[in-house]
Each structure stands twice: as structure tokens, then as C-alpha cells.
mmCIF file with all atom_site columns, N, CA and C in Angstrom:
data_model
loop_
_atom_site.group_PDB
_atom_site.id
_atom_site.type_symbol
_atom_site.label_atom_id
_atom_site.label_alt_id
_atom_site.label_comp_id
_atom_site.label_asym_id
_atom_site.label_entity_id
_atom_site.label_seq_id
_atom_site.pdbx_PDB_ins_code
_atom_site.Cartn_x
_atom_site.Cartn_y
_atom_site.Cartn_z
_atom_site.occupancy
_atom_site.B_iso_or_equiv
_atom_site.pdbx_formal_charge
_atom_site.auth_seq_id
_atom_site.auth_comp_id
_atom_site.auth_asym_id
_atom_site.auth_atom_id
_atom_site.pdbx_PDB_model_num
ATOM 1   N N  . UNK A 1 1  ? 110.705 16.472  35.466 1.00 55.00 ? 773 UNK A N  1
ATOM 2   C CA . UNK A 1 1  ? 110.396 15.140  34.923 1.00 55.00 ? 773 UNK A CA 1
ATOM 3   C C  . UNK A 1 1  ? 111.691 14.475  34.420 1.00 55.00 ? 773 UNK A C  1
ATOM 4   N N  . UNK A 1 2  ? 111.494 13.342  34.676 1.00 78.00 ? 774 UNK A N  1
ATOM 5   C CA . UNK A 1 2  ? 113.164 12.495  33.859 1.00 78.00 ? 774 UNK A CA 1
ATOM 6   C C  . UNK A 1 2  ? 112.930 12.637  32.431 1.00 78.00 ? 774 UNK A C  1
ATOM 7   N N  . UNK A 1 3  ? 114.350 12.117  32.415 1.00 76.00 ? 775 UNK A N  1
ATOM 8   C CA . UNK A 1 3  ? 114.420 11.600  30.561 1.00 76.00 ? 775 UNK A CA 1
ATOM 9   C C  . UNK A 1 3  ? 113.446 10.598  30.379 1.00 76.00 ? 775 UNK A C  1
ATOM 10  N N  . UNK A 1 4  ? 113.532 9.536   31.165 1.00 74.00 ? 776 UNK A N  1
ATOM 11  C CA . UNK A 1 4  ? 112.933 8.549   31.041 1.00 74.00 ? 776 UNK A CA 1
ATOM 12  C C  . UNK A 1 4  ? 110.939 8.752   30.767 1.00 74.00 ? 776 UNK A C  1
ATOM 13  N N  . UNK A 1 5  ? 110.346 9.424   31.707 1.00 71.00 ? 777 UNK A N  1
ATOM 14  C CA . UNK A 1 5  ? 109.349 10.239  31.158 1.00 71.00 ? 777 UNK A CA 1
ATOM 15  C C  . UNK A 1 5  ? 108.764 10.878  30.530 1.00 71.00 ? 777 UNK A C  1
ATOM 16  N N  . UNK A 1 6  ? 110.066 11.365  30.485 1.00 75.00 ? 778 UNK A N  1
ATOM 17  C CA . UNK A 1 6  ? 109.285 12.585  28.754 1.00 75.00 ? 778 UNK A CA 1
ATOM 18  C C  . UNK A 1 6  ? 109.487 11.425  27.664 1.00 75.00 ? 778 UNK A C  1
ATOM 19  N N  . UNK A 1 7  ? 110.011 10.730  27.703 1.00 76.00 ? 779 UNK A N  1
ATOM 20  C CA . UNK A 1 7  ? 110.306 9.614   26.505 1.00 76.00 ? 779 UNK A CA 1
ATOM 21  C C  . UNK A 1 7  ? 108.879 8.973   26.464 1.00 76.00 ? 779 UNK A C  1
ATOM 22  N N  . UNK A 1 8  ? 108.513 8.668   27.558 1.00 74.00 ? 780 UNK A N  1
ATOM 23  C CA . UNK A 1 8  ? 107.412 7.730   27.308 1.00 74.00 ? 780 UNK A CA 1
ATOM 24  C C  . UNK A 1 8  ? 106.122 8.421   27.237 1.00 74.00 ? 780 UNK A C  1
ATOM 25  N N  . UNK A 1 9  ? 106.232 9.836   27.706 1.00 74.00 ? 781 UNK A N  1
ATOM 26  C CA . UNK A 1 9  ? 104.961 10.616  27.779 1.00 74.00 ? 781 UNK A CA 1
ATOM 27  C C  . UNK A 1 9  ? 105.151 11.066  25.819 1.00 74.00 ? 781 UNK A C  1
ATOM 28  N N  . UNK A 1 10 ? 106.140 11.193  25.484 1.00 69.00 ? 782 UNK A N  1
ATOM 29  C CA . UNK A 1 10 ? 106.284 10.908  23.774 1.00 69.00 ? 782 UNK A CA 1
ATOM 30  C C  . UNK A 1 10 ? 105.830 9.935   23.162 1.00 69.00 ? 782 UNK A C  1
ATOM 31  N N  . UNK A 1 11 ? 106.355 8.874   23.664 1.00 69.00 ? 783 UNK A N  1
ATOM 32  C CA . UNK A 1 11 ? 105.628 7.420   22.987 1.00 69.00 ? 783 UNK A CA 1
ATOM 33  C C  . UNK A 1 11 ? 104.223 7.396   22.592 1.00 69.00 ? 783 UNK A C  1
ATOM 34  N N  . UNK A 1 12 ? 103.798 8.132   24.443 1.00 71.00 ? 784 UNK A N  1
ATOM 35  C CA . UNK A 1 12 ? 102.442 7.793   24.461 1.00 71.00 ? 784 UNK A CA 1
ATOM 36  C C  . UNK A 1 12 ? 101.592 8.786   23.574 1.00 71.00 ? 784 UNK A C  1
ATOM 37  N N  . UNK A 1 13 ? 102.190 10.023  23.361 1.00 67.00 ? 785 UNK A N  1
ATOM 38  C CA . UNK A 1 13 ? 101.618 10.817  22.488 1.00 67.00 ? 785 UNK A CA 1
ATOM 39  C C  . UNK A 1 13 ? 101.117 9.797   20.962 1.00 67.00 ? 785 UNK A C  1
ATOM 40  N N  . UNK A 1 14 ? 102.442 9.395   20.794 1.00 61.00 ? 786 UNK A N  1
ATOM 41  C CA . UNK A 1 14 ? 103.132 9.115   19.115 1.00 61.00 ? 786 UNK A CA 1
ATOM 42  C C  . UNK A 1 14 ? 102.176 8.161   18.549 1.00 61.00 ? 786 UNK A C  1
ATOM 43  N N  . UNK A 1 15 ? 101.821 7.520   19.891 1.00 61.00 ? 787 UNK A N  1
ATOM 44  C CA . UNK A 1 15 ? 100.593 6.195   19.377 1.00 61.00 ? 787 UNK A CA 1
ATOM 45  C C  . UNK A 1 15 ? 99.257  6.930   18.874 1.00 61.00 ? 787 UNK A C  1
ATOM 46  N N  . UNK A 1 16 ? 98.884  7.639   19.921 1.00 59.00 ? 788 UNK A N  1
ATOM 47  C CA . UNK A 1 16 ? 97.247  8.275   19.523 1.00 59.00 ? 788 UNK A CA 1
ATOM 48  C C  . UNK A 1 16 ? 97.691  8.901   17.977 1.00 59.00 ? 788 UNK A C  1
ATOM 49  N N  . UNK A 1 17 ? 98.835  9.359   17.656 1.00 56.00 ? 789 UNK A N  1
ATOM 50  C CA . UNK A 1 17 ? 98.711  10.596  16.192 1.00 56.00 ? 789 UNK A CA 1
ATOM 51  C C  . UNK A 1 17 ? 98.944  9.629   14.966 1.00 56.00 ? 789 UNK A C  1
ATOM 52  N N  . UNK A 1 18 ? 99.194  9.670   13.878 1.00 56.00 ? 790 UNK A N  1
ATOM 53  C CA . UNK A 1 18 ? 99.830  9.169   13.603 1.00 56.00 ? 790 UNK A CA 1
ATOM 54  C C  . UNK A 1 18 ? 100.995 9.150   12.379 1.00 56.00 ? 790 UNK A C  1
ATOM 55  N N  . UNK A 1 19 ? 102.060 8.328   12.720 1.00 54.00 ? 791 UNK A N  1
ATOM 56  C CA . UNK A 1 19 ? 103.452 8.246   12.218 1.00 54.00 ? 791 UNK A CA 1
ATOM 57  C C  . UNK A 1 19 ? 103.650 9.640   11.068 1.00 54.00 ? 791 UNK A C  1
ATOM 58  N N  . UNK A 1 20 ? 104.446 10.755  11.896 1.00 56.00 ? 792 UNK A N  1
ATOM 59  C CA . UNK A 1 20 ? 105.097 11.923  11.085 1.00 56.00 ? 792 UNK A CA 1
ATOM 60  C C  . UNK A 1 20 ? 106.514 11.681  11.134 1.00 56.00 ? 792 UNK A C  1
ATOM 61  N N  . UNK A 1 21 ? 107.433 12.427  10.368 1.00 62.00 ? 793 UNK A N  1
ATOM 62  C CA . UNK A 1 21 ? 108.578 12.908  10.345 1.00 62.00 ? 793 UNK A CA 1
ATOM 63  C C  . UNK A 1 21 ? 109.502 12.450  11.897 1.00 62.00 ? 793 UNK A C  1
ATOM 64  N N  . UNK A 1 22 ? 108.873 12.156  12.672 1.00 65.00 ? 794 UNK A N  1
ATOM 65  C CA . UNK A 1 22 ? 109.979 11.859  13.926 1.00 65.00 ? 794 UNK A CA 1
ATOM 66  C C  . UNK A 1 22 ? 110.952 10.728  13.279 1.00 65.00 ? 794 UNK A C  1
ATOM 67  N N  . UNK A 1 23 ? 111.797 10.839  14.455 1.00 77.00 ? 795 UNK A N  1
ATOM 68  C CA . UNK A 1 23 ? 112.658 9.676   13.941 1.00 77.00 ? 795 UNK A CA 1
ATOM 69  C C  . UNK A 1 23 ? 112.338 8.282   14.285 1.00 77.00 ? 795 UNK A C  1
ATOM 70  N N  . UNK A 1 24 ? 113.090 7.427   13.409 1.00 81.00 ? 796 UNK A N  1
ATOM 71  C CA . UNK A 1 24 ? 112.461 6.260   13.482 1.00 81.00 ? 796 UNK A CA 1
ATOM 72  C C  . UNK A 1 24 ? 112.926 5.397   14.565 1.00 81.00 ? 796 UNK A C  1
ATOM 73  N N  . UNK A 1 25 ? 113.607 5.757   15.496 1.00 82.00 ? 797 UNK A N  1
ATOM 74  C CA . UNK A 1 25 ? 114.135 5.425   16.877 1.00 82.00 ? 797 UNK A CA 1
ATOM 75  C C  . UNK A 1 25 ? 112.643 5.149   17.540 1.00 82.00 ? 797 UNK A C  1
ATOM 76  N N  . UNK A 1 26 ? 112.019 6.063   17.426 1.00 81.00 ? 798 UNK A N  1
ATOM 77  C CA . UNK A 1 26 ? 110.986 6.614   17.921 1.00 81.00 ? 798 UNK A CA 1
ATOM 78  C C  . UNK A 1 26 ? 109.830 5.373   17.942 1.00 81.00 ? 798 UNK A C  1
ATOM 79  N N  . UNK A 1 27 ? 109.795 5.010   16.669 1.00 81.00 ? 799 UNK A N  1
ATOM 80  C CA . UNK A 1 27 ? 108.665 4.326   16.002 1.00 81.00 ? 799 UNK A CA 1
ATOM 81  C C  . UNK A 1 27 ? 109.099 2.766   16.726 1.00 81.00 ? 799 UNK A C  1
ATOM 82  N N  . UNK A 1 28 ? 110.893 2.431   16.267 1.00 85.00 ? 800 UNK A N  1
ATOM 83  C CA . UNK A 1 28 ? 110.480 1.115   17.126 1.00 85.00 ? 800 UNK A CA 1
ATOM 84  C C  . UNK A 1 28 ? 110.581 0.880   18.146 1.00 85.00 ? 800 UNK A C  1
ATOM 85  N N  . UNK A 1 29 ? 111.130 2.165   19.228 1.00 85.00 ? 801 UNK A N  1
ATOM 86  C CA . UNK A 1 29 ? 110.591 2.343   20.609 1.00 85.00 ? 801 UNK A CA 1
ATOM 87  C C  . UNK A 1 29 ? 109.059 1.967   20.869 1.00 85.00 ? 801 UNK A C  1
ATOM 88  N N  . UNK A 1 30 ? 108.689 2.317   20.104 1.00 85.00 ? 802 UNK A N  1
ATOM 89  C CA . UNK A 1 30 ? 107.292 2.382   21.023 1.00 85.00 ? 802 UNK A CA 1
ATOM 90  C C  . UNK A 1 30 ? 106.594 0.700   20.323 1.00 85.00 ? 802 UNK A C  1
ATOM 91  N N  . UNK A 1 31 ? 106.844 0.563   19.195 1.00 86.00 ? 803 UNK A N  1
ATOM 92  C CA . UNK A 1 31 ? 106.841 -1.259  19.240 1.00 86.00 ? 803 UNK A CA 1
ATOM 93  C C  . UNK A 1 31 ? 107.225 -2.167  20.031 1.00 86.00 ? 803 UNK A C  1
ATOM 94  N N  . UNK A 1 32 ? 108.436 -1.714  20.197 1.00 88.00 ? 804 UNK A N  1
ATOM 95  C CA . UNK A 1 32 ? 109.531 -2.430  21.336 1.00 88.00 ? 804 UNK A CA 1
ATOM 96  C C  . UNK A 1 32 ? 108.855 -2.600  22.651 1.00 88.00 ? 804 UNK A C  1
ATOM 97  N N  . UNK A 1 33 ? 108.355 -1.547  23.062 1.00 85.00 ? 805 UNK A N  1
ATOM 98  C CA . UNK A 1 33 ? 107.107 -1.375  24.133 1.00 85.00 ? 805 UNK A CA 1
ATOM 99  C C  . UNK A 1 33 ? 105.826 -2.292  24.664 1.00 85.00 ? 805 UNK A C  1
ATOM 100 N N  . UNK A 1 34 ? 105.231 -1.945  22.970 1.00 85.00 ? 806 UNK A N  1
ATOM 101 C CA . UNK A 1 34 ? 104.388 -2.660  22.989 1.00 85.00 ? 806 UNK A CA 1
ATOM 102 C C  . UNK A 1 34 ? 104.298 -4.053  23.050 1.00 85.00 ? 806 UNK A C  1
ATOM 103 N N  . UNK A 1 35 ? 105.526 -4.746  22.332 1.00 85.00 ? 807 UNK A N  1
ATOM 104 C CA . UNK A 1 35 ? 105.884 -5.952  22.651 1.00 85.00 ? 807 UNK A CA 1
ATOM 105 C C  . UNK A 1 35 ? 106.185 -6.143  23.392 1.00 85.00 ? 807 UNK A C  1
ATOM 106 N N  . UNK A 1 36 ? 106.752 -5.675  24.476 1.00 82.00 ? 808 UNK A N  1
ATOM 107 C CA . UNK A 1 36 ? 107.151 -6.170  25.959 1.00 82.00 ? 808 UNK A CA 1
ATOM 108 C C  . UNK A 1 36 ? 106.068 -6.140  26.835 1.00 82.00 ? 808 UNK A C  1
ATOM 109 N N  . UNK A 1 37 ? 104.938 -5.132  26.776 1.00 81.00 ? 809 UNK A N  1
ATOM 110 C CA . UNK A 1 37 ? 103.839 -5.407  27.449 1.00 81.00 ? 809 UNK A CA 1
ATOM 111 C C  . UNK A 1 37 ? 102.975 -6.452  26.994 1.00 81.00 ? 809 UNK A C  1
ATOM 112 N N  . UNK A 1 38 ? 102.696 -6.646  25.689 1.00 77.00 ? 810 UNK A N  1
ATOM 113 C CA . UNK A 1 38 ? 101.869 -7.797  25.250 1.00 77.00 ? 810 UNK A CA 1
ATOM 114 C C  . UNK A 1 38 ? 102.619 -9.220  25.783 1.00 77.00 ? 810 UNK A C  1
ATOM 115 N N  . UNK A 1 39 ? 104.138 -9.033  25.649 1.00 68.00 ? 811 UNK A N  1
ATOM 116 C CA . UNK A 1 39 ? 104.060 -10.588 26.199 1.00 68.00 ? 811 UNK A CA 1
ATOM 117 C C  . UNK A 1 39 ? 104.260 -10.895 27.355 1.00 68.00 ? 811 UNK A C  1
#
């Protein structure tokens, strides 16, 4: 699997749980995300 995959198969984890100890890279990755799909 790429980097790029496991990153997002993380993301996608990170959404269903919610917000632990990861880093906060993490957290506005997956905002960052979400905002690019919403708009």
C-alpha cells in the first residue's frame, strides 16, 4: 500500500473514533479533507 493510503485509510479510521493523543497534523488533515470534498 502507498504512503498516500495508509494516510487516508488513517484519516478514515480517525473520523469514526474519536480525537485521542494522535498528532494534531492528523486532526487538520482530515478537516482539510473534508473541506475540500464539501466544496
Amino acid at each position: 500500500m502507498t504512503e498516500f493510503g495508509r494516510k487516508s485509510s488513517m484519516l478514515k479510521e480517525k473520523k469514526q473514533s474519536p480525537v485521542s493523543k494522535e498528532s494534531p497534523y492528523l486532526r487538520i488533515a482530515s478537516l482539510f479533507l473534508d473541506f475540500n470534498i464539501a466544496s
